[in-house]
């Protein structure tokens, strides 16, 4: 849907688990919950002992498409004066699609920003924003993926 409209809002259940004394997102459950409404989910592979990696396989037009998410950076914060009801979390990850059967994978950098807010009844509401960075024409001379994201390796003459 169009940004800012009710059609752009996706509502789905999320779950968090206690793992080794820390509360973490149950990524497998959350992805299943999000994708379930669109259909085509084949599998979700995630292990809390390696929380920075998740693999999802979807069926699209009769073909299985594997997508790997690899988190490379994470940050959290609490806005001043909001210690009891609000905190933010940000993750930067690489979305790697395909690469099976000898084809080249498509790698897309993504930043996911979550704002968690305590609401009535002890529930927590999450507002999530995804920033997807297009990557047409990476410059082969760029060795550092981060440098490419910051502008050193993208051909800006190619329309996004």
CSV table of C-alpha atoms in Angstrom, one decimal:
chain,number,residue,atom,x,y,z
A,1,UNK,CA,0.0,0.0,0.0
A,2,UNK,CA,0.9,3.7,-0.2
A,3,UNK,CA,3.0,5.0,2.6
A,4,UNK,CA,1.0,6.7,5.3
A,5,UNK,CA,-2.3,4.9,4.4
A,6,UNK,CA,-4.1,2.1,6.3
A,7,UNK,CA,-3.2,-0.2,3.3
A,8,UNK,CA,0.5,0.3,4.2
A,9,UNK,CA,0.0,-1.0,7.8
A,10,UNK,CA,0.8,-4.7,8.4
A,11,UNK,CA,-0.4,-6.1,11.7
A,12,UNK,CA,0.9,-9.4,13.0
A,13,UNK,CA,1.7,-11.1,16.2
A,14,UNK,CA,5.2,-11.2,17.6
A,15,UNK,CA,6.7,-13.3,20.3
A,16,UNK,CA,9.8,-12.8,22.5
A,17,UNK,CA,11.5,-15.6,24.4
A,18,UNK,CA,13.9,-15.9,27.4
A,19,UNK,CA,17.2,-17.2,26.1
A,20,UNK,CA,20.2,-17.6,28.4
A,21,UNK,CA,18.8,-14.9,30.7
A,22,UNK,CA,18.0,-12.4,27.9
A,23,UNK,CA,14.7,-11.6,26.3
A,24,UNK,CA,15.1,-11.9,22.5
A,25,UNK,CA,12.8,-11.8,19.5
A,26,UNK,CA,11.7,-15.3,18.4
A,27,UNK,CA,12.6,-14.5,14.8
A,28,UNK,CA,11.2,-17.8,13.4
A,29,UNK,CA,7.8,-17.2,15.0
A,30,UNK,CA,7.7,-13.5,14.0
A,31,UNK,CA,8.6,-14.2,10.3
A,32,UNK,CA,6.0,-17.0,10.1
A,33,UNK,CA,3.4,-14.7,11.6
A,34,UNK,CA,4.2,-11.9,9.1
A,35,UNK,CA,4.4,-14.1,6.0
A,36,UNK,CA,1.5,-16.4,6.9
A,37,UNK,CA,-1.0,-13.9,5.6
A,38,UNK,CA,0.6,-13.7,2.2
A,39,UNK,CA,0.9,-17.5,1.7
A,40,UNK,CA,3.7,-19.4,0.1
A,41,UNK,CA,5.8,-19.9,3.2
A,42,UNK,CA,7.8,-23.2,2.9
A,43,UNK,CA,10.2,-22.9,5.8
A,44,UNK,CA,11.9,-20.7,8.3
A,45,UNK,CA,15.3,-21.7,9.8
A,46,UNK,CA,16.5,-19.8,12.8
A,47,UNK,CA,18.5,-20.8,15.9
A,48,UNK,CA,18.6,-18.6,19.0
A,49,UNK,CA,22.2,-19.5,19.6
A,50,UNK,CA,23.0,-17.8,16.3
A,51,UNK,CA,20.4,-15.0,16.3
A,52,UNK,CA,22.0,-12.9,13.6
A,53,UNK,CA,21.2,-15.4,10.8
A,54,UNK,CA,17.7,-16.4,9.5
A,55,UNK,CA,16.8,-18.3,6.3
A,56,UNK,CA,13.3,-18.1,4.8
A,57,UNK,CA,12.1,-20.2,1.8
A,58,UNK,CA,9.0,-19.0,0.0
A,59,UNK,CA,7.1,-20.4,-3.0
A,60,UNK,CA,6.7,-17.7,-5.7
A,61,UNK,CA,5.1,-18.6,-9.0
A,62,UNK,CA,5.7,-22.3,-8.3
A,63,UNK,CA,9.4,-21.8,-7.6
A,64,UNK,CA,11.1,-22.0,-4.2
A,65,UNK,CA,13.0,-18.8,-3.4
A,66,UNK,CA,15.5,-18.8,-0.5
A,67,UNK,CA,16.2,-15.5,1.3
A,68,UNK,CA,18.9,-15.2,4.0
A,69,UNK,CA,19.0,-12.3,6.5
A,70,UNK,CA,22.4,-11.6,8.1
A,71,UNK,CA,22.4,-9.0,10.8
A,72,UNK,CA,25.6,-7.0,10.8
A,73,UNK,CA,25.0,-4.2,13.2
A,74,UNK,CA,22.5,-3.6,16.1
A,75,UNK,CA,21.8,-0.7,18.4
A,76,UNK,CA,19.2,0.1,21.1
A,77,UNK,CA,18.3,3.3,23.0
A,78,UNK,CA,15.8,4.9,25.3
A,79,UNK,CA,14.7,8.4,24.6
A,80,UNK,CA,15.4,10.8,27.5
A,81,UNK,CA,12.5,10.9,29.9
A,82,UNK,CA,10.8,7.9,28.4
A,83,UNK,CA,12.4,5.1,30.5
A,84,UNK,CA,9.2,3.4,31.5
A,85,UNK,CA,7.2,3.3,28.3
A,86,UNK,CA,9.4,3.6,25.2
A,87,UNK,CA,12.6,2.2,23.7
A,88,UNK,CA,14.1,1.9,20.2
A,89,UNK,CA,16.0,-0.8,18.4
A,90,UNK,CA,17.8,-0.7,15.1
A,91,UNK,CA,19.3,-3.5,13.0
A,92,UNK,CA,21.3,-3.3,9.8
A,93,UNK,CA,21.3,-6.5,7.8
A,94,UNK,CA,22.0,-7.9,4.4
A,95,UNK,CA,19.1,-9.6,2.6
A,96,UNK,CA,20.6,-12.3,0.3
A,97,UNK,CA,18.1,-13.7,-2.2
A,98,UNK,CA,18.9,-16.7,-4.5
A,99,UNK,CA,22.4,-17.8,-5.2
A,100,UNK,CA,21.2,-21.4,-5.5
A,101,UNK,CA,22.0,-23.6,-8.5
A,102,UNK,CA,25.0,-21.5,-9.6
A,103,UNK,CA,23.1,-18.2,-10.0
A,104,UNK,CA,24.5,-15.0,-8.5
A,105,UNK,CA,22.7,-13.9,-5.4
A,106,UNK,CA,21.1,-10.5,-5.1
A,107,UNK,CA,22.3,-8.8,-1.9
A,108,UNK,CA,20.3,-5.9,-0.6
A,109,UNK,CA,21.2,-3.8,2.5
A,110,UNK,CA,18.3,-3.1,4.8
A,111,UNK,CA,18.0,-1.1,8.1
A,112,UNK,CA,15.1,-2.1,10.3
A,113,UNK,CA,14.1,0.5,13.0
A,114,UNK,CA,11.6,-0.6,15.7
A,115,UNK,CA,10.0,1.7,18.3
A,116,UNK,CA,8.5,-0.3,21.2
A,117,UNK,CA,5.8,1.4,23.3
A,118,UNK,CA,4.0,0.1,26.3
A,119,UNK,CA,0.2,0.5,25.8
A,120,UNK,CA,-2.9,-0.4,27.8
A,121,UNK,CA,-3.3,-3.9,29.3
A,122,UNK,CA,0.5,-4.5,29.5
A,123,UNK,CA,0.7,-5.0,25.7
A,124,UNK,CA,3.6,-3.6,23.7
A,125,UNK,CA,3.0,-1.8,20.4
A,126,UNK,CA,5.8,-1.9,17.8
A,127,UNK,CA,6.1,0.7,15.0
A,128,UNK,CA,8.6,-0.7,12.4
A,129,UNK,CA,10.2,1.1,9.5
A,130,UNK,CA,12.3,-0.6,6.9
A,131,UNK,CA,14.9,1.4,5.0
A,132,UNK,CA,15.9,-0.6,1.9
A,133,UNK,CA,19.0,0.5,0.1
A,134,UNK,CA,19.0,-0.2,-3.6
A,135,UNK,CA,22.2,-1.6,-4.9
A,136,UNK,CA,22.3,-1.4,-8.7
A,137,UNK,CA,25.8,-1.7,-10.2
A,138,UNK,CA,28.1,-2.2,-7.3
A,139,UNK,CA,31.6,-1.1,-8.1
A,140,UNK,CA,33.9,-4.2,-8.1
A,141,UNK,CA,36.8,-2.1,-6.7
A,142,UNK,CA,34.9,-1.5,-3.5
A,143,UNK,CA,36.2,-4.0,-1.0
A,144,UNK,CA,34.1,-2.9,2.0
A,145,UNK,CA,30.3,-3.5,1.9
A,146,UNK,CA,29.8,-0.6,4.3
A,147,UNK,CA,31.7,1.7,2.0
A,148,UNK,CA,29.4,0.7,-0.9
A,149,UNK,CA,26.4,1.5,1.3
A,150,UNK,CA,27.8,4.9,2.2
A,151,UNK,CA,28.1,5.8,-1.5
A,152,UNK,CA,31.5,4.6,-2.5
A,153,UNK,CA,30.3,1.7,-4.7
A,154,UNK,CA,26.9,2.6,-6.2
A,155,UNK,CA,26.5,3.9,-9.7
A,156,UNK,CA,24.2,6.8,-9.1
A,157,UNK,CA,23.5,7.3,-12.8
A,158,UNK,CA,21.4,4.1,-12.8
A,159,UNK,CA,17.8,5.0,-11.8
A,160,UNK,CA,16.5,3.1,-8.7
